[in-house]
Amino acid sequence: MHIVGAGLAGSEAAWQIAQRGVRVVLHEMRPVRMTEAHRTDAAAELVCSNSFRSDDAANNAVGLLHAEMRKLGSLIMQAADANQVPAGGALAVDREGFSGAVTKALNDHPLIEVRRGEIAGLPPDDWNNVIVATGPLTSAPLADAIRALTDESALAFFDAIAPIVHKDSIDMSVAWFQSRYDKAGPGGSGADYINCPMTKEQYDAFVDALLAGEKTDFRDWEANTPYFDGCLPIEVMAERGRETLRHGPMKPVGLTNPHDPTVKPYAIVQLRQDNKLGTLYNMVGFQTKLKYGPQQQIFRTIPGLENAEFARLGGLHRNTFLNSPKLLDAQLRLRAQSRLRFAGQMTGCEGYVESASIGLIAGLYAAANARGETLAAPPPTTALGALLGHITGGHIETVEPGARSFQPMNINFGLFPPLSQTPTKKPDGTRLRGNEKTVAKKQAMSARALSDLDRWIADHLRVAAAA
Ligand SMILES: Cc1cc2nc3c(=O)[nH]c(=O)nc-3n(C[C@H](O)[C@H](O)[C@H](O)COP(=O)(O)OP(=O)(O)OC[C@H]3O[C@@H](n4cnc5c(N)ncnc54)[C@H](O)[C@@H]3O)c2cc1C
């Protein structure tokens, strides 16, 4: 077995395959050839935020995906849990500790060989069980070869990187620690974010500066590339309307300024801990394509960040993904050449956790193939099955039949089949009202997912998943 790309998906796939007793070679081009965003030669490097988002398995779809991956013995989740840093209701990690732990586990596994070097074109013909997990920054020769094979122009779009600030350069006589609604979450204290308050005048001037600031130029081939809504640059949000940021990353809700408790800030900038030492904080939702000079100038107008020192400034990046419902079969194999299976962000999922989860299932499918078996798909009622359904175009009751334009997706409850019976009453027999119904519905979907996954594991996975 060969896997191309030791990112979030490729690392998880290699682990799953080796854990099922199959030998695997993991090819990674770094450090021989770097991507535009990776900085190290470590496996599963996190190129931007250090957050795996909500860890709430009962109420949040990505938290549920975490729980399912843990049940399946995920290496990525083991390394994340072992390296978490406080982040309110989210699971955030020390990025170096995390990717160091993944790298060590892969290197130490007797059935995994990590081979450094770019696969610059289609994998050799005599590799007959391959997973391609080269991610949003797949090197051009491989991307071109795949594009030629699929006879499609691969879709591409932009995300952007948020800046990281040295904590000791933040003025804490203006800013303060607090998580929204004081939510503690896994490993958090309820006061995990640094908050910078803005008056209406400061906010208006900030929006004007974002709109006027010089942006990175587009190249010809980039000109018509659309943004993915989940990762919009801050200045693009500002272009959509003066109030957009106040209702997005700069919303002033769930927070009280202890320096001036009676005055409600008009907008708030949040920074989240980025490393275990607590010396670096990233600006939440501040992805940007502003040039470096204007970035420093504009972000230093934020109260509390007047003297901010930036460990990393924001930047642009490209994304590449296949038209998977058309090009891949239900087991993530390329219809045009079934020895090639795809995993990770290239398949049209979005985010670290989702990419790793598709690596996990691709690894299970490939290991079953190598052992002469066929693995049934995880139930569509599970987060893993729902995401897979989105990618492979499987039957999902909430998606209308007929032609549709395939777009990358984070896991969300909209991808799950509806409940056969929507809860209407609380355990004590009283009627659910308003938002309580939505909460009860999510909780019922999560409970259904976890019990269906347990059954699938018991029925189909011979080797017991790690605890
Ligand atoms: C700049 C940037 C910022 C992002 N920000 C976030 C974020 O904040 N949060 C989030 O959840 N997601 C973010 N994403 C998306 C995130 O990168 C993906 O969700 C995740 O890393 C995808 O996992 P993957 O395994 O598919 O790809 P990757 O993790 O990128 O791994 C692919 C690997 O393949 C290697 N490779 C590429 N081509 C070849 C080749 N030809 N031969 C050998 N090796 C090759 C690469 O070096 C890399 O190690 C961001 C992406 C980018 C590019």
XYZ file of C-alpha atoms and ligand atoms in Angstrom:
520
model
C 0.000 0.000 0.000
C 1.179 3.497 -0.804
C -0.146 6.780 0.549
C 0.833 10.100 -0.998
C 0.866 13.012 1.486
C 1.558 12.850 5.250
C -0.957 15.564 6.153
C -4.019 15.197 8.383
C -5.669 12.619 6.113
C -2.601 10.664 4.932
C -1.206 10.285 8.479
C -4.540 9.001 9.802
C -4.951 6.627 6.831
C -1.439 5.178 7.321
C -2.141 4.595 11.017
C -5.458 2.837 10.381
C -3.943 0.588 7.706
C -0.930 -0.380 9.803
C -3.116 -0.992 12.865
C -4.947 -3.585 10.761
C -1.723 -5.437 10.039
C -1.031 -4.132 6.519
C 2.371 -2.703 5.572
C 2.249 0.839 4.160
C 4.665 3.341 2.599
C 3.803 6.974 3.326
C 5.264 9.413 0.775
C 5.726 13.036 1.853
C 7.425 15.671 -0.295
C 8.394 17.969 2.604
C 11.149 19.024 3.319
C 12.496 18.134 -0.160
C 9.757 20.318 -1.610
C 7.641 22.621 0.568
C 4.104 23.930 -0.054
C 3.249 27.629 0.111
C 1.839 27.225 3.645
C 3.719 24.429 5.450
C 6.756 25.465 7.510
C 8.127 22.136 8.812
C 8.758 18.542 7.751
C 6.407 17.191 10.454
C 3.433 14.988 9.639
C -0.044 16.520 10.080
C 1.277 20.069 10.301
C -1.509 22.564 11.090
C -0.995 25.366 8.603
C -3.301 27.960 10.160
C -5.557 27.896 13.231
C -4.691 25.457 16.037
C -8.351 24.658 16.704
C -10.257 21.434 16.062
C -13.428 23.432 16.875
C -16.150 22.323 19.294
C -15.548 19.174 21.352
C -19.202 18.938 22.403
C -20.306 15.521 21.095
C -23.903 15.929 22.255
C -24.725 19.268 20.624
C -22.236 19.938 17.848
C -21.588 17.970 14.654
C -17.804 18.385 14.694
C -17.721 17.420 18.388
C -19.654 14.306 17.405
C -17.110 13.577 14.659
C -14.339 13.832 17.311
C -16.175 11.251 19.440
C -16.656 8.879 16.504
C -12.992 9.136 15.519
C -11.938 8.388 19.099
C -14.081 5.237 19.002
C -12.216 4.219 15.836
C -8.793 4.621 17.446
C -7.888 7.800 15.533
C -4.220 8.796 15.750
C -5.102 12.427 15.029
C -7.534 12.550 17.972
C -5.078 10.783 20.307
C -2.398 13.348 19.448
C -4.881 16.239 19.779
C -6.151 15.060 23.176
C -2.593 14.646 24.431
C -1.609 18.169 23.340
C -4.646 20.317 24.044
C -4.437 23.926 25.176
C -7.297 25.853 26.873
C -9.819 27.216 24.335
C -13.267 27.644 25.896
C -15.706 25.157 24.347
C -13.257 24.202 21.591
C -10.532 21.551 21.321
C -7.363 23.478 20.460
C -3.848 22.050 20.414
C -0.233 23.010 20.825
C 0.639 22.773 17.137
C 4.238 21.565 17.509
C 3.392 19.063 20.236
C 0.506 17.764 18.148
C 2.341 17.208 14.873
C 5.403 15.951 16.795
C 3.244 13.267 18.418
C 1.751 12.205 15.054
C 5.221 12.078 13.446
C 6.637 9.982 16.288
C 3.750 7.499 16.225
C 4.170 7.000 12.463
C 7.958 6.667 12.657
C 7.726 4.201 15.543
C 5.160 1.908 13.887
C 6.854 -1.238 12.545
C 4.486 -1.480 9.539
C 4.860 2.165 8.389
C 7.733 3.467 6.282
C 7.865 7.243 5.744
C 9.594 8.077 2.445
C 10.533 11.668 1.622
C 10.065 12.901 -1.941
C 7.492 14.409 -4.286
C 5.288 12.129 -6.369
C 5.533 14.315 -9.446
C 2.825 12.859 -11.637
C 0.527 9.836 -11.399
C 1.842 7.179 -8.976
C 3.762 4.365 -10.773
C 1.544 1.787 -12.554
C 2.713 -1.074 -10.345
C 1.296 0.582 -7.197
C -2.129 -1.011 -7.211
C -3.575 0.178 -3.892
C -2.857 3.892 -3.474
C -4.381 6.675 -1.371
C -3.814 10.195 -2.678
C -4.087 12.642 0.236
C -2.088 15.594 -0.998
C -4.486 18.239 0.240
C -5.374 21.759 -0.812
C -1.785 22.493 -1.836
C -1.200 19.400 -3.981
C 1.974 19.962 -6.000
C 1.354 21.037 -9.575
C 2.714 17.985 -11.485
C 0.455 15.611 -9.528
C -2.554 17.960 -9.721
C -2.086 18.304 -13.491
C -1.854 14.529 -13.957
C -5.043 13.959 -11.961
C -6.819 16.708 -13.846
C -5.848 15.086 -17.161
C -7.025 11.689 -15.945
C -10.402 13.006 -14.830
C -10.899 15.111 -17.922
C -12.153 17.940 -15.712
C -10.723 21.301 -14.828
C -10.111 20.841 -11.070
C -12.004 23.352 -8.976
C -9.947 25.755 -6.908
C -10.719 28.501 -4.409
C -9.003 30.596 -1.768
C -8.818 30.495 2.010
C -6.610 32.881 3.963
C -4.341 32.641 7.049
C -5.052 34.619 10.271
C -2.200 36.516 11.998
C -0.558 35.331 15.251
C 0.467 37.828 17.972
C 3.028 37.556 20.814
C 0.973 37.662 24.006
C 3.404 39.847 25.924
C 2.924 42.593 23.325
C -0.829 42.821 24.088
C -1.901 45.648 26.444
C -3.880 43.853 29.150
C -4.878 47.142 30.777
C -7.211 47.489 27.776
C -7.837 43.851 26.787
C -9.118 41.094 29.105
C -9.385 37.309 29.368
C -12.849 35.783 28.978
C -14.536 33.044 26.924
C -17.910 33.902 25.409
C -20.595 33.285 28.032
C -17.724 32.108 30.315
C -17.984 28.674 28.684
C -15.220 26.396 30.018
C -15.278 23.472 27.543
C -12.568 20.773 27.424
C -9.412 21.824 29.244
C -10.608 25.448 29.419
C -11.137 27.817 32.321
C -13.998 29.978 30.989
C -11.473 32.774 30.481
C -9.407 31.492 27.590
C -9.681 34.240 24.976
C -8.116 37.689 24.995
C -10.733 40.295 24.089
C -10.082 43.736 22.619
C -13.039 46.183 22.802
C -13.961 48.802 20.196
C -16.205 51.866 20.272
C -18.423 52.677 17.267
C -15.943 55.330 16.084
C -13.012 52.894 16.312
C -14.979 50.184 14.521
C -16.021 52.535 11.685
C -12.436 53.724 11.203
C -11.227 50.096 11.263
C -13.725 49.030 8.579
C -12.720 52.046 6.420
C -9.047 51.074 6.770
C -9.757 47.446 5.827
C -11.622 48.570 2.714
C -8.877 51.021 1.694
C -5.870 48.803 2.634
C -3.691 47.450 -0.160
C -4.419 43.789 -0.932
C -2.275 41.060 -2.473
C -2.663 41.153 -6.254
C -4.432 38.338 -8.023
C -2.596 36.487 -10.731
C -4.414 35.877 -14.042
C -5.366 32.281 -13.270
C -6.647 33.318 -9.834
C -8.923 36.130 -10.970
C -12.202 34.206 -11.041
C -11.512 31.943 -8.053
C -14.378 32.226 -5.556
C -13.938 32.278 -1.767
C -15.320 29.527 0.425
C -17.754 31.208 2.833
C -16.383 29.402 5.920
C -13.000 31.087 5.576
C -13.649 34.551 4.149
C -10.862 37.119 4.434
C -11.789 39.854 6.893
C -11.674 42.587 4.259
C -14.019 40.585 2.003
C -16.459 40.357 4.932
C -16.131 44.141 5.373
C -16.905 44.609 1.673
C -20.181 42.733 2.150
C -21.541 45.404 4.504
C -20.421 47.686 7.364
C -22.163 45.528 9.964
C -21.016 42.126 8.651
C -17.974 41.903 10.949
C -20.021 42.943 14.008
C -22.275 39.970 13.324
C -19.327 37.656 12.558
C -15.875 37.377 14.185
C -16.195 40.788 15.906
C -19.586 40.227 17.533
C -19.731 41.827 21.010
C -21.988 39.227 22.690
C -21.404 37.070 25.785
C -18.533 39.274 27.017
C -18.197 42.023 29.659
C -15.251 44.411 29.800
C -13.953 44.317 33.425
C -12.081 47.593 32.841
C -15.399 49.343 32.076
C -18.268 46.971 32.972
C -21.089 49.475 32.416
C -20.130 50.265 28.794
C -20.977 47.627 26.208
C -18.306 47.485 23.478
C -19.619 48.117 19.952
C -17.385 45.343 18.560
C -14.793 42.930 19.989
C -11.690 41.297 18.488
C -10.874 37.905 20.054
C -7.491 36.168 20.229
C -7.126 32.483 21.078
C -4.118 30.725 22.610
C -2.000 29.166 19.878
C 0.744 27.232 21.685
C 1.056 25.281 24.925
C 3.360 27.823 26.496
C 0.646 30.455 26.085
C 3.071 32.895 24.478
C 1.271 33.162 21.116
C -2.333 34.094 20.368
C -4.087 34.006 17.002
C -6.618 36.582 15.865
C -9.841 34.608 15.579
C -11.469 34.901 12.148
C -8.901 37.446 10.924
C -7.832 35.598 7.771
C -6.670 38.254 5.318
C -5.159 39.003 1.947
C -4.018 42.501 2.987
C -0.352 43.164 2.230
C 2.002 42.792 5.236
C 2.619 46.552 5.765
C -1.089 47.529 5.874
C -1.863 44.485 8.062
C 0.496 45.632 10.816
C -0.660 49.229 10.532
C -4.409 48.426 10.562
C -4.335 45.682 13.228
C -2.353 48.006 15.543
C -5.345 50.382 15.552
C -7.251 47.697 17.550
C -7.381 48.789 21.227
C -4.918 46.630 23.171
C -2.910 45.759 20.043
C -1.268 49.187 19.574
C 2.153 47.616 20.185
C 1.365 44.123 18.913
C 4.295 42.062 17.679
C 3.255 39.566 15.036
C 4.743 36.059 15.054
C 3.068 35.445 11.720
C 1.049 37.719 9.465
C -2.003 36.639 7.502
C -1.755 35.364 3.949
C -3.532 33.843 0.978
C -3.690 30.235 -0.034
C -5.119 28.095 -2.758
C -7.397 25.103 -2.375
C -7.966 22.226 -4.779
C -10.705 19.625 -4.694
C -12.252 17.041 -6.987
C -15.806 16.950 -8.253
C -16.090 13.862 -6.053
C -19.758 12.840 -6.498
C -19.025 12.470 -10.207
C -15.441 11.207 -10.128
C -15.271 8.923 -7.071
C -17.155 5.731 -6.256
C -18.705 5.006 -2.850
C -15.340 3.712 -1.557
C -13.554 6.937 -2.567
C -11.861 5.296 -5.590
C -11.404 7.189 -8.819
C -13.886 5.739 -11.305
C -11.371 6.303 -14.122
C -8.609 4.350 -12.337
C -9.788 2.411 -9.309
C -6.307 1.694 -7.913
C -6.313 5.372 -6.862
C -8.346 6.240 -3.776
C -8.627 9.814 -2.516
C -8.754 11.185 1.022
C -8.728 14.485 2.881
C -9.515 17.936 1.652
C -9.045 16.951 -2.016
C -12.289 14.993 -1.793
C -14.277 18.128 -0.981
C -14.480 18.140 2.781
C -13.234 21.177 4.660
C -11.164 21.429 7.839
C -8.552 19.503 9.805
C -10.986 17.167 11.545
C -13.081 16.390 8.482
C -9.950 15.753 6.383
C -8.554 13.393 9.014
C -11.894 11.567 9.259
C -11.966 10.937 5.513
C -8.364 9.712 5.795
C -9.564 7.362 8.521
C -12.327 5.791 6.438
C -10.147 5.679 3.289
C -7.561 3.811 5.354
C -10.153 1.308 6.578
C -11.431 0.745 3.026
C -7.905 0.303 1.646
C -6.866 -2.074 4.449
C -9.963 -4.193 3.807
C -9.075 -4.294 0.071
C -5.523 -5.357 0.864
C -6.905 -8.233 2.943
C -9.284 -9.295 0.158
C -12.352 -8.020 2.007
C -14.920 -5.304 1.373
C -15.917 -2.978 4.175
C -19.526 -1.754 4.320
C -19.917 2.033 4.515
C -20.500 3.547 7.967
C -24.219 4.282 8.536
C -25.353 7.612 7.018
C -26.735 8.501 10.458
C -23.171 8.832 11.802
C -21.085 11.980 11.302
C -18.536 9.948 9.350
C -21.237 8.426 7.142
C -22.984 11.769 6.632
C -19.761 13.458 5.520
C -18.917 10.542 3.263
C -22.420 10.771 1.802
C -21.842 14.421 0.964
C -18.577 13.580 -0.798
C -19.601 10.503 -2.740
C -23.128 11.715 -3.533
C -24.675 8.855 -1.570
C -28.314 8.955 -0.640
C -29.042 11.659 1.907
C -32.678 12.503 2.459
C -31.971 16.160 3.040
C -30.329 16.624 -0.384
C -32.654 17.078 -3.330
C -32.165 14.728 -6.293
C -30.830 15.960 -9.605
C -27.798 17.885 -10.750
C -26.076 20.055 -8.143
C -22.899 21.953 -7.899
C -20.544 20.179 -5.454
C -18.974 22.456 -2.842
C -16.590 21.703 0.065
C -18.349 21.270 3.360
C -17.639 21.170 7.064
C -19.582 18.504 8.945
C -22.976 19.834 10.067
C -26.306 18.382 11.158
C -27.840 19.356 7.811
C -25.942 16.433 6.245
C -27.614 13.859 8.516
C -30.831 12.008 7.569
C -33.810 13.416 9.486
C -34.917 11.676 12.693
C -37.811 9.256 12.250
C -39.437 10.977 15.220
C -38.588 14.523 16.300
C -38.529 14.886 20.092
C -41.432 16.969 21.433
C -41.193 16.346 25.178
C -38.547 16.580 27.903
C -37.686 13.512 30.003
C -40.073 14.853 32.685
C -42.970 14.819 30.159
C -43.337 18.607 29.750
C -43.392 20.070 26.221
C -40.219 21.357 24.582
C -40.393 25.039 23.614
C -38.553 27.220 21.048
C -34.806 26.587 21.001
C -35.198 23.570 23.292
C -36.590 21.651 20.281
C -33.477 22.362 18.180
C -31.216 21.317 21.057
C -33.218 18.127 21.648
C -33.097 17.303 17.918
C -29.301 17.653 17.771
C -28.903 15.579 20.910
C -31.146 12.842 19.512
C -29.171 12.828 16.238
C -25.897 12.567 18.171
C -27.156 9.728 20.362
C -28.419 7.897 17.251
C -25.032 8.403 15.546
C -22.997 7.029 18.433
C -25.150 3.943 18.902
C -25.242 3.254 15.129
C -21.460 3.604 14.965
C -21.026 1.160 17.852
C -23.158 -1.364 15.968
C -21.193 -0.829 12.734
C -17.882 -1.311 14.559
C -19.153 -4.507 16.184
C -20.544 -5.861 12.890
C -17.785 -4.895 10.450
C -14.428 -4.194 12.043
C -12.690 -7.385 12.975
C -9.759 -5.721 14.727
C -11.079 -3.964 17.813
C -10.665 -0.187 17.673
C -8.405 1.240 20.324
C -10.180 2.611 23.380
C -3.144 28.081 4.364
C -4.250 27.200 4.812
C -4.960 27.537 5.947
C -5.942 26.672 6.434
N -6.569 26.968 7.583
C -7.358 26.041 8.185
C -7.886 26.239 9.494
O -7.649 27.264 10.109
N -8.664 25.265 10.039
C -8.950 24.116 9.384
O -9.644 23.260 9.949
N -8.476 23.908 8.132
C -7.694 24.844 7.521
N -7.206 24.649 6.254
C -7.546 23.461 5.597
C -6.560 22.396 6.081
O -5.307 22.547 5.486
C -7.065 21.120 5.709
O -8.344 20.961 6.246
C -6.201 19.940 6.121
O -4.852 20.224 6.362
C -6.313 19.038 4.951
O -5.740 17.837 5.261
P -5.141 16.984 4.077
O -4.511 15.813 4.703
O -6.157 16.788 3.033
O -4.009 17.946 3.433
P -2.661 18.461 4.125
O -2.775 18.454 5.588
O -2.316 19.735 3.433
O -1.596 17.352 3.718
C -1.201 17.130 2.392
C 0.250 16.690 2.385
O 0.603 16.250 1.082
C 1.901 16.717 0.775
N 2.028 16.732 -0.697
C 1.403 17.564 -1.574
N 1.704 17.203 -2.850
C 2.536 16.131 -2.764
C 3.187 15.314 -3.738
N 3.010 15.513 -5.045
N 3.984 14.303 -3.306
C 4.154 14.067 -1.961
N 3.561 14.812 -1.005
C 2.752 15.833 -1.401
C 1.980 18.061 1.455
O 3.299 18.450 1.690
C 1.210 17.805 2.741
O 2.029 17.367 3.789
C -6.252 25.510 5.719
C -5.572 25.201 4.544
C -4.574 26.033 4.095
C -3.835 25.660 2.858
